[in-house]
Amino acid sequence: MSSTVQLFQQLFGNFKAHTALLDLEGKIIAVNRSWNNFGHENGLVDGYEFEGRNYLTMCEIAVCESRYAIEAMIGLLDVINTGRPTFSMTYPCHSPSQHRWFRLWVESQSPHSPSIIVAHTLLNDYFDLAEVSDFPASRPTEIAYELLNMPSMVRAFPNLGRA
C-alpha cells in the first residue's frame, strides 16, 4: 500500500461520507469503508474493486440516466481542468425503499499534490427527508460537521495525494 493510500485511509477511512481519492485523470486511487459499504449495500458483487476504475467514466455512463450526473461531471472536470478549488451539489439517489439525497463535495489538493478528494454525504442523516421526492438542489449547506470542516481538514494535510 502506497504512502498516499495509507494517509488517505488514516484521514478518511472511518468518515461517514463516502469518500474517494482520484488522480487528475479521474482514476480512483483509494476509497474509504463507507464508499465500499454503500456499493455492496446497493447491489455490487463481492470482490468489486473501485480502485483503478475511472470516476469520470462512471459519470459519463450515468449521464444517460440523470441530469445530476451531468452537473457532477462538469463540476469535477472544472476542478480538474481549471484550477477551481471546490465544487459541491445536492442530488437524489433514491432506492426502491427510500428517498435519499446526497451532497457531493469535490476539492482539489494543493499544486504539490495532484489529486482530488470526492465525498458523498447522505443528507437524510441530517434532515427528515424520508417523504421528500424533490429536495431542492440549491438548498444552502448548513449540513454536517464533516461537510463543513472537510475542506479545512484536507488543506491541513497538503501531502495527501503525493506518492
Backbone as JSON Lines, residues from 0, in Angstrom:
{"i":0,"aa":"M","n":[0.85,-1.18,0.0],"ca":[0.0,0.0,0.0],"c":[0.89,1.24,0.0]}
{"i":1,"aa":"S","n":[0.64,2.18,-0.92],"ca":[1.47,3.37,-1.02],"c":[1.22,4.3,0.17]}
{"i":2,"aa":"S","n":[2.16,5.21,0.39],"ca":[2.01,6.15,1.5],"c":[0.8,7.06,1.27]}
{"i":3,"aa":"T","n":[0.48,7.36,0.02],"ca":[-0.69,8.17,-0.3],"c":[-1.97,7.48,0.15]}
{"i":4,"aa":"V","n":[-2.09,6.2,-0.18],"ca":[-3.27,5.44,0.19],"c":[-3.34,5.29,1.71]}
{"i":5,"aa":"Q","n":[-2.21,5.05,2.34],"ca":[-2.19,4.93,3.8],"c":[-2.66,6.22,4.46]}
{"i":6,"aa":"L","n":[-2.16,7.35,3.99],"ca":[-2.56,8.63,4.56],"c":[-4.05,8.88,4.32]}
{"i":7,"aa":"F","n":[-4.53,8.59,3.13],"ca":[-5.95,8.74,2.83],"c":[-6.79,7.9,3.8]}
{"i":8,"aa":"Q","n":[-6.41,6.64,3.99],"ca":[-7.17,5.75,4.88],"c":[-7.12,6.24,6.33]}
{"i":9,"aa":"Q","n":[-5.96,6.77,6.75],"ca":[-5.87,7.3,8.1],"c":[-6.81,8.49,8.29]}
{"i":10,"aa":"L","n":[-6.89,9.35,7.28],"ca":[-7.7,10.56,7.39],"c":[-9.19,10.3,7.17]}
{"i":11,"aa":"F","n":[-9.5,9.49,6.17],"ca":[-10.88,9.36,5.71],"c":[-11.47,7.95,5.85]}
{"i":12,"aa":"G","n":[-10.68,6.99,6.29],"ca":[-11.13,5.6,6.35],"c":[-12.41,5.39,7.12]}
{"i":13,"aa":"N","n":[-12.61,6.13,8.19],"ca":[-13.8,5.95,9.02],"c":[-14.82,7.07,8.88]}
{"i":14,"aa":"F","n":[-14.62,7.96,7.91],"ca":[-15.61,9.02,7.67],"c":[-16.94,8.4,7.3]}
{"i":15,"aa":"K","n":[-17.99,9.04,7.75],"ca":[-19.33,8.59,7.38],"c":[-19.6,8.89,5.9]}
{"i":16,"aa":"A","n":[-19.05,10.0,5.41],"ca":[-19.2,10.34,3.99],"c":[-18.48,9.31,3.14]}
{"i":17,"aa":"H","n":[-19.08,8.97,2.0],"ca":[-18.45,8.05,1.04],"c":[-17.38,8.86,0.33]}
{"i":18,"aa":"T","n":[-16.11,8.53,0.58],"ca":[-15.0,9.38,0.16],"c":[-14.01,8.61,-0.71]}
{"i":19,"aa":"A","n":[-13.55,9.28,-1.78],"ca":[-12.58,8.68,-2.69],"c":[-11.46,9.68,-3.0]}
{"i":20,"aa":"L","n":[-10.3,9.14,-3.29],"ca":[-9.16,9.91,-3.74],"c":[-8.97,9.59,-5.22]}
{"i":21,"aa":"L","n":[-8.95,10.63,-6.06],"ca":[-8.79,10.45,-7.51],"c":[-7.49,11.08,-7.97]}
{"i":22,"aa":"D","n":[-6.92,10.56,-9.06],"ca":[-5.82,11.27,-9.7],"c":[-6.43,12.3,-10.66]}
{"i":23,"aa":"L","n":[-5.59,13.05,-11.35],"ca":[-6.09,14.13,-12.21],"c":[-6.67,13.64,-13.53]}
{"i":24,"aa":"E","n":[-6.64,12.34,-13.76],"ca":[-7.31,11.75,-14.92],"c":[-8.69,11.2,-14.52]}
{"i":25,"aa":"G","n":[-8.99,11.26,-13.23],"ca":[-10.26,10.74,-12.74],"c":[-10.2,9.31,-12.24]}
{"i":26,"aa":"K","n":[-9.01,8.71,-12.29],"ca":[-8.86,7.33,-11.82],"c":[-8.93,7.29,-10.3]}
{"i":27,"aa":"I","n":[-9.67,6.32,-9.78],"ca":[-9.82,6.16,-8.34],"c":[-8.56,5.51,-7.78]}
{"i":28,"aa":"I","n":[-7.91,6.22,-6.87],"ca":[-6.7,5.72,-6.22],"c":[-7.07,4.93,-4.96]}
{"i":29,"aa":"A","n":[-8.05,5.46,-4.2],"ca":[-8.46,4.81,-2.96],"c":[-9.88,5.25,-2.61]}
{"i":30,"aa":"V","n":[-10.59,4.39,-1.88],"ca":[-11.91,4.73,-1.35],"c":[-11.95,4.34,0.12]}
{"i":31,"aa":"N","n":[-12.84,4.97,0.86],"ca":[-12.95,4.61,2.27],"c":[-13.98,3.5,2.48]}
{"i":32,"aa":"R","n":[-14.1,3.08,3.71],"ca":[-15.0,1.98,4.07],"c":[-16.46,2.31,3.71]}
{"i":33,"aa":"S","n":[-16.89,3.54,3.97],"ca":[-18.27,3.93,3.66],"c":[-18.57,3.81,2.17]}
{"i":34,"aa":"W","n":[-17.61,4.16,1.33],"ca":[-17.78,4.06,-0.13],"c":[-18.01,2.6,-0.52]}
{"i":35,"aa":"N","n":[-17.15,1.73,-0.02],"ca":[-17.29,0.29,-0.32],"c":[-18.61,-0.26,0.22]}
{"i":36,"aa":"N","n":[-18.95,0.09,1.46],"ca":[-20.18,-0.42,2.05],"c":[-21.4,0.01,1.26]}
{"i":37,"aa":"F","n":[-21.43,1.26,0.82],"ca":[-22.57,1.75,0.05],"c":[-22.71,0.95,-1.25]}
{"i":38,"aa":"G","n":[-21.6,0.7,-1.91],"ca":[-21.64,-0.1,-3.14],"c":[-22.21,-1.48,-2.91]}
{"i":39,"aa":"H","n":[-21.76,-2.14,-1.88],"ca":[-22.24,-3.5,-1.59],"c":[-23.69,-3.52,-1.12]}
{"i":40,"aa":"E","n":[-24.09,-2.5,-0.36],"ca":[-25.48,-2.41,0.09],"c":[-26.44,-2.13,-1.07]}
{"i":41,"aa":"N","n":[-25.89,-1.67,-2.19],"ca":[-26.72,-1.32,-3.34],"c":[-26.47,-2.21,-4.54]}
{"i":42,"aa":"G","n":[-26.03,-3.43,-4.28],"ca":[-26.02,-4.44,-5.32],"c":[-24.7,-4.77,-5.99]}
{"i":43,"aa":"L","n":[-23.6,-4.14,-5.61],"ca":[-22.33,-4.53,-6.21],"c":[-21.93,-5.91,-5.7]}
{"i":44,"aa":"V","n":[-21.34,-6.68,-6.58],"ca":[-20.95,-8.04,-6.22],"c":[-19.74,-8.02,-5.3]}
{"i":45,"aa":"D","n":[-19.62,-9.04,-4.47],"ca":[-18.45,-9.17,-3.61],"c":[-17.2,-9.2,-4.48]}
{"i":46,"aa":"G","n":[-16.16,-8.54,-3.99],"ca":[-14.9,-8.53,-4.72],"c":[-14.78,-7.38,-5.72]}
{"i":47,"aa":"Y","n":[-15.84,-6.6,-5.9],"ca":[-15.76,-5.46,-6.83],"c":[-14.73,-4.48,-6.3]}
{"i":48,"aa":"E","n":[-13.84,-4.04,-7.17],"ca":[-12.79,-3.11,-6.79],"c":[-13.04,-1.76,-7.44]}
{"i":49,"aa":"F","n":[-13.14,-0.72,-6.64],"ca":[-13.28,0.63,-7.17],"c":[-11.93,1.18,-7.63]}
{"i":50,"aa":"E","n":[-10.88,0.84,-6.9],"ca":[-9.56,1.34,-7.21],"c":[-9.18,0.94,-8.63]}
{"i":51,"aa":"G","n":[-8.67,1.92,-9.38],"ca":[-8.27,1.68,-10.76],"c":[-9.36,2.02,-11.76]}
{"i":52,"aa":"R","n":[-10.6,2.12,-11.31],"ca":[-11.7,2.5,-12.21],"c":[-11.7,4.01,-12.37]}
{"i":53,"aa":"N","n":[-12.29,4.47,-13.47],"ca":[-12.3,5.9,-13.72],"c":[-13.65,6.5,-13.3]}
{"i":54,"aa":"Y","n":[-13.59,7.42,-12.37],"ca":[-14.8,8.05,-11.85],"c":[-15.51,8.85,-12.95]}
{"i":55,"aa":"L","n":[-14.75,9.5,-13.82],"ca":[-15.36,10.27,-14.91],"c":[-16.11,9.35,-15.87]}
{"i":56,"aa":"T","n":[-15.59,8.17,-16.12],"ca":[-16.28,7.2,-16.97],"c":[-17.6,6.79,-16.33]}
{"i":57,"aa":"M","n":[-17.59,6.59,-15.02],"ca":[-18.83,6.26,-14.32],"c":[-19.85,7.4,-14.45]}
{"i":58,"aa":"C","n":[-19.37,8.64,-14.37],"ca":[-20.27,9.78,-14.55],"c":[-20.84,9.8,-15.97]}
{"i":59,"aa":"E","n":[-19.99,9.53,-16.97],"ca":[-20.46,9.51,-18.36],"c":[-21.56,8.48,-18.56]}
{"i":60,"aa":"I","n":[-21.42,7.33,-17.95],"ca":[-22.44,6.28,-18.05],"c":[-23.73,6.75,-17.39]}
{"i":61,"aa":"A","n":[-23.62,7.4,-16.24],"ca":[-24.8,7.85,-15.5],"c":[-25.5,9.03,-16.17]}
{"i":62,"aa":"V","n":[-24.79,9.76,-17.04],"ca":[-25.36,10.93,-17.71],"c":[-26.63,10.55,-18.47]}
{"i":63,"aa":"C","n":[-26.68,9.35,-19.0],"ca":[-27.86,8.9,-19.74],"c":[-29.09,8.82,-18.86]}
{"i":64,"aa":"E","n":[-28.89,8.68,-17.56],"ca":[-29.99,8.47,-16.65],"c":[-30.32,9.67,-15.77]}
{"i":65,"aa":"S","n":[-29.42,10.66,-15.68],"ca":[-29.63,11.71,-14.69],"c":[-28.99,13.03,-15.09]}
{"i":66,"aa":"R","n":[-29.76,14.09,-14.98],"ca":[-29.21,15.43,-15.21],"c":[-28.21,15.79,-14.12]}
{"i":67,"aa":"Y","n":[-28.36,15.18,-12.95],"ca":[-27.44,15.43,-11.85],"c":[-26.05,14.88,-12.17]}
{"i":68,"aa":"A","n":[-25.98,13.78,-12.9],"ca":[-24.69,13.22,-13.29],"c":[-23.95,14.17,-14.22]}
{"i":69,"aa":"I","n":[-24.68,14.85,-15.09],"ca":[-24.06,15.83,-15.97],"c":[-23.46,16.96,-15.15]}
{"i":70,"aa":"E","n":[-24.23,17.47,-14.2],"ca":[-23.75,18.55,-13.34],"c":[-22.53,18.11,-12.54]}
{"i":71,"aa":"A","n":[-22.55,16.89,-12.02],"ca":[-21.42,16.37,-11.25],"c":[-20.18,16.24,-12.13]}
{"i":72,"aa":"M","n":[-20.35,15.72,-13.33],"ca":[-19.21,15.54,-14.23],"c":[-18.61,16.88,-14.63]}
{"i":73,"aa":"I","n":[-19.46,17.85,-14.96],"ca":[-18.97,19.18,-15.34],"c":[-18.24,19.83,-14.17]}
{"i":74,"aa":"G","n":[-18.79,19.71,-12.96],"ca":[-18.14,20.27,-11.78],"c":[-16.8,19.64,-11.49]}
{"i":75,"aa":"L","n":[-16.73,18.32,-11.59],"ca":[-15.47,17.62,-11.36],"c":[-14.43,18.01,-12.42]}
{"i":76,"aa":"L","n":[-14.84,18.05,-13.68],"ca":[-13.93,18.45,-14.75],"c":[-13.45,19.89,-14.56]}
{"i":77,"aa":"D","n":[-14.33,20.74,-14.06],"ca":[-13.97,22.12,-13.77],"c":[-12.86,22.18,-12.72]}
{"i":78,"aa":"V","n":[-12.99,21.39,-11.67],"ca":[-11.96,21.35,-10.63],"c":[-10.64,20.8,-11.2]}
{"i":79,"aa":"I","n":[-10.73,19.75,-12.0],"ca":[-9.52,19.13,-12.56],"c":[-8.83,20.05,-13.56]}
{"i":80,"aa":"N","n":[-9.61,20.67,-14.45],"ca":[-9.02,21.37,-15.59],"c":[-8.81,22.86,-15.43]}
{"i":81,"aa":"T","n":[-9.53,23.52,-14.54],"ca":[-9.43,24.98,-14.49],"c":[-8.78,25.51,-13.22]}
{"i":82,"aa":"G","n":[-8.5,24.64,-12.29],"ca":[-7.93,25.11,-11.03],"c":[-8.98,25.59,-10.04]}
{"i":83,"aa":"R","n":[-10.25,25.41,-10.39],"ca":[-11.3,25.75,-9.43],"c":[-11.05,24.92,-8.17]}
{"i":84,"aa":"P","n":[-11.04,25.54,-6.99],"ca":[-10.65,24.78,-5.79],"c":[-11.69,23.77,-5.32]}
{"i":85,"aa":"T","n":[-12.98,24.09,-5.45],"ca":[-14.01,23.18,-4.95],"c":[-15.24,23.2,-5.84]}
{"i":86,"aa":"F","n":[-16.04,22.19,-5.66],"ca":[-17.35,22.1,-6.3],"c":[-18.24,21.3,-5.37]}
{"i":87,"aa":"S","n":[-19.52,21.69,-5.25],"ca":[-20.46,20.88,-4.49],"c":[-21.85,21.01,-5.09]}
{"i":88,"aa":"M","n":[-22.66,20.01,-4.83],"ca":[-24.04,19.99,-5.32],"c":[-24.84,19.0,-4.5]}
{"i":89,"aa":"T","n":[-26.15,19.15,-4.54],"ca":[-27.07,18.23,-3.9],"c":[-27.76,17.44,-5.0]}
{"i":90,"aa":"Y","n":[-27.93,16.13,-4.78],"ca":[-28.56,15.29,-5.8],"c":[-29.31,14.13,-5.16]}
{"i":91,"aa":"P","n":[-30.31,13.59,-5.88],"ca":[-31.04,12.43,-5.38],"c":[-30.36,11.13,-5.8]}
{"i":92,"aa":"C","n":[-30.51,10.13,-4.98],"ca":[-30.07,8.77,-5.33],"c":[-31.03,7.84,-4.6]}
{"i":93,"aa":"H","n":[-32.26,7.81,-5.09],"ca":[-33.32,7.07,-4.43],"c":[-33.17,5.56,-4.63]}
{"i":94,"aa":"S","n":[-33.6,4.84,-3.63],"ca":[-33.64,3.39,-3.73],"c":[-35.11,2.99,-3.79]}
{"i":95,"aa":"P","n":[-35.4,1.72,-4.07],"ca":[-36.8,1.29,-4.07],"c":[-37.49,1.5,-2.71]}
{"i":96,"aa":"S","n":[-36.72,1.52,-1.64],"ca":[-37.33,1.61,-0.31],"c":[-37.27,2.99,0.34]}
{"i":97,"aa":"Q","n":[-36.48,3.92,-0.2],"ca":[-36.41,5.24,0.43],"c":[-35.92,6.31,-0.53]}
{"i":98,"aa":"H","n":[-36.34,7.55,-0.25],"ca":[-35.81,8.7,-0.96],"c":[-34.52,9.09,-0.26]}
{"i":99,"aa":"R","n":[-33.44,9.18,-1.04],"ca":[-32.15,9.55,-0.47],"c":[-31.62,10.76,-1.22]}
{"i":100,"aa":"W","n":[-31.09,11.72,-0.46],"ca":[-30.45,12.9,-1.02],"c":[-29.04,12.99,-0.49]}
{"i":101,"aa":"F","n":[-28.13,13.31,-1.38],"ca":[-26.71,13.39,-1.05],"c":[-26.16,14.76,-1.39]}
{"i":102,"aa":"R","n":[-25.07,15.09,-0.73],"ca":[-24.29,16.27,-1.06],"c":[-22.96,15.77,-1.59]}
{"i":103,"aa":"L","n":[-22.66,16.13,-2.84],"ca":[-21.36,15.81,-3.44],"c":[-20.43,16.98,-3.16]}
{"i":104,"aa":"W","n":[-19.26,16.68,-2.71],"ca":[-18.24,17.69,-2.45],"c":[-16.96,17.23,-3.12]}
{"i":105,"aa":"V","n":[-16.34,18.13,-3.9],"ca":[-15.11,17.84,-4.63],"c":[-14.1,18.92,-4.26]}
{"i":106,"aa":"E","n":[-12.88,18.51,-3.94],"ca":[-11.84,19.5,-3.68],"c":[-10.52,19.06,-4.25]}
{"i":107,"aa":"S","n":[-9.88,20.0,-4.93],"ca":[-8.54,19.78,-5.46],"c":[-7.54,19.9,-4.32]}
{"i":108,"aa":"Q","n":[-6.5,19.1,-4.39],"ca":[-5.43,19.21,-3.42],"c":[-4.47,20.31,-3.88]}
{"i":109,"aa":"S","n":[-3.46,20.57,-3.11],"ca":[-2.51,21.64,-3.43],"c":[-1.79,21.33,-4.75]}
{"i":110,"aa":"P","n":[-1.19,22.36,-5.36],"ca":[-0.45,22.12,-6.61],"c":[0.67,21.08,-6.46]}
{"i":111,"aa":"H","n":[1.16,20.92,-5.24],"ca":[2.21,19.93,-4.99],"c":[1.66,18.53,-4.82]}
{"i":112,"aa":"S","n":[0.36,18.42,-4.78],"ca":[-0.3,17.16,-4.53],"c":[-1.41,16.95,-5.56]}
{"i":113,"aa":"P","n":[-1.05,16.45,-6.74],"ca":[-2.02,16.37,-7.85],"c":[-3.07,15.27,-7.66]}
{"i":114,"aa":"S","n":[-4.1,15.6,-6.9],"ca":[-5.17,14.66,-6.66],"c":[-6.43,15.41,-6.28]}
{"i":115,"aa":"I","n":[-7.54,14.68,-6.27],"ca":[-8.85,15.24,-5.99],"c":[-9.52,14.37,-4.92]}
{"i":116,"aa":"I","n":[-10.16,15.03,-3.96],"ca":[-10.98,14.31,-2.98],"c":[-12.44,14.47,-3.42]}
{"i":117,"aa":"V","n":[-13.17,13.35,-3.46],"ca":[-14.59,13.35,-3.79],"c":[-15.31,12.71,-2.62]}
{"i":118,"aa":"A","n":[-16.35,13.4,-2.1],"ca":[-17.1,12.85,-0.97],"c":[-18.59,13.02,-1.22]}
{"i":119,"aa":"H","n":[-19.35,11.99,-0.88],"ca":[-20.81,12.0,-0.97],"c":[-21.34,11.8,0.44]}
{"i":120,"aa":"T","n":[-22.11,12.78,0.94],"ca":[-22.68,12.69,2.28],"c":[-24.19,12.53,2.18]}
{"i":121,"aa":"L","n":[-24.71,11.52,2.85],"ca":[-26.15,11.28,2.88],"c":[-26.81,12.35,3.74]}
{"i":122,"aa":"L","n":[-27.63,13.18,3.12],"ca":[-28.29,14.27,3.84],"c":[-29.43,13.77,4.71]}
{"i":123,"aa":"N","n":[-29.99,12.64,4.39],"ca":[-31.08,12.09,5.2],"c":[-30.65,11.91,6.64]}
{"i":124,"aa":"D","n":[-29.34,11.75,6.87],"ca":[-28.83,11.6,8.23],"c":[-28.96,12.89,9.03]}
{"i":125,"aa":"Y","n":[-29.13,14.02,8.33],"ca":[-29.15,15.32,8.99],"c":[-30.49,16.04,8.88]}
{"i":126,"aa":"F","n":[-31.34,15.6,7.96],"ca":[-32.65,16.2,7.75],"c":[-33.69,15.09,7.66]}
{"i":127,"aa":"D","n":[-34.92,15.39,7.96],"ca":[-36.01,14.43,7.8],"c":[-36.49,14.51,6.35]}
{"i":128,"aa":"L","n":[-35.92,13.68,5.49],"ca":[-36.21,13.71,4.06],"c":[-36.9,12.45,3.59]}
{"i":129,"aa":"A","n":[-37.39,11.66,4.5],"ca":[-37.95,10.35,4.15],"c":[-39.05,10.44,3.11]}
{"i":130,"aa":"E","n":[-39.88,11.46,3.17],"ca":[-41.01,11.55,2.24],"c":[-40.78,12.58,1.14]}
{"i":131,"aa":"V","n":[-39.63,13.22,1.12],"ca":[-39.36,14.27,0.14],"c":[-38.89,13.64,-1.16]}
{"i":132,"aa":"S","n":[-39.53,14.0,-2.26],"ca":[-39.1,13.44,-3.55],"c":[-38.37,14.46,-4.39]}
{"i":133,"aa":"D","n":[-38.45,15.77,-4.03],"ca":[-37.82,16.79,-4.86],"c":[-37.13,17.84,-3.99]}
{"i":134,"aa":"F","n":[-36.2,17.4,-3.17],"ca":[-35.42,18.29,-2.33],"c":[-34.66,19.25,-3.25]}
{"i":135,"aa":"P","n":[-34.75,20.56,-3.04],"ca":[-34.12,21.49,-3.99],"c":[-32.6,21.36,-4.02]}
{"i":136,"aa":"A","n":[-32.05,21.31,-5.24],"ca":[-30.61,21.15,-5.41],"c":[-29.84,22.38,-4.94]}
{"i":137,"aa":"S","n":[-30.51,23.49,-4.81],"ca":[-29.8,24.71,-4.43],"c":[-29.88,25.0,-2.93]}
{"i":138,"aa":"R","n":[-30.39,24.05,-2.16],"ca":[-30.55,24.27,-0.71],"c":[-29.21,24.67,-0.08]}
{"i":139,"aa":"P","n":[-29.19,25.67,0.8],"ca":[-27.93,26.07,1.45],"c":[-27.35,24.91,2.24]}
{"i":140,"aa":"T","n":[-26.05,24.93,2.37],"ca":[-25.39,23.83,3.04],"c":[-25.04,24.17,4.47]}
{"i":141,"aa":"E","n":[-25.96,24.02,5.37],"ca":[-25.64,24.1,6.78],"c":[-25.77,22.69,7.32]}
{"i":142,"aa":"I","n":[-25.13,21.71,6.66],"ca":[-25.49,20.32,6.77],"c":[-24.85,19.56,7.92]}
{"i":143,"aa":"A","n":[-23.57,19.38,7.89],"ca":[-22.99,18.48,8.87],"c":[-21.58,18.91,9.2]}
{"i":144,"aa":"Y","n":[-21.16,18.57,10.38],"ca":[-19.8,18.9,10.81],"c":[-18.78,18.38,9.8]}
{"i":145,"aa":"E","n":[-18.93,17.15,9.37],"ca":[-17.99,16.58,8.4],"c":[-17.92,17.42,7.14]}
{"i":146,"aa":"L","n":[-19.08,17.76,6.59],"ca":[-19.11,18.52,5.35],"c":[-18.5,19.89,5.53]}
{"i":147,"aa":"L","n":[-18.85,20.57,6.6],"ca":[-18.39,21.93,6.79],"c":[-16.9,22.0,7.09]}
{"i":148,"aa":"N","n":[-16.36,20.97,7.72],"ca":[-14.97,21.01,8.12],"c":[-14.04,20.2,7.23]}
{"i":149,"aa":"M","n":[-14.59,19.43,6.31],"ca":[-13.75,18.59,5.47],"c":[-12.74,19.41,4.65]}
{"i":150,"aa":"P","n":[-13.13,20.51,3.99],"ca":[-12.14,21.25,3.2],"c":[-10.96,21.73,4.02]}
{"i":151,"aa":"S","n":[-11.21,22.3,5.2],"ca":[-10.1,22.78,6.0],"c":[-9.27,21.62,6.53]}
{"i":152,"aa":"M","n":[-9.9,20.49,6.79],"ca":[-9.17,19.31,7.25],"c":[-8.24,18.81,6.15]}
{"i":153,"aa":"V","n":[-8.73,18.79,4.92],"ca":[-7.9,18.32,3.8],"c":[-6.74,19.27,3.58]}
{"i":154,"aa":"R","n":[-6.99,20.58,3.66],"ca":[-5.9,21.55,3.47],"c":[-4.84,21.41,4.56]}
{"i":155,"aa":"A","n":[-5.22,20.91,5.71],"ca":[-4.27,20.75,6.8],"c":[-3.28,19.62,6.52]}
{"i":156,"aa":"F","n":[-3.55,18.79,5.5],"ca":[-2.69,17.67,5.15],"c":[-2.28,17.8,3.68]}
{"i":157,"aa":"P","n":[-1.4,18.76,3.34],"ca":[-1.09,19.04,1.94],"c":[-0.36,17.91,1.21]}
{"i":158,"aa":"N","n":[0.17,16.94,1.91],"ca":[0.88,15.85,1.25],"c":[-0.02,14.73,0.79]}
{"i":159,"aa":"L","n":[-1.31,14.81,1.07],"ca":[-2.25,13.79,0.62],"c":[-2.28,13.81,-0.9]}
{"i":160,"aa":"G","n":[-2.05,12.69,-1.51],"ca":[-2.03,12.61,-2.97],"c":[-0.62,12.54,-3.53]}
{"i":161,"aa":"R","n":[0.37,12.83,-2.71],"ca":[1.75,12.71,-3.17],"c":[2.18,11.26,-3.05]}
{"i":162,"aa":"A","n":[2.92,10.81,-4.0],"ca":[3.41,9.43,-3.96],"c":[4.59,9.3,-3.03]}
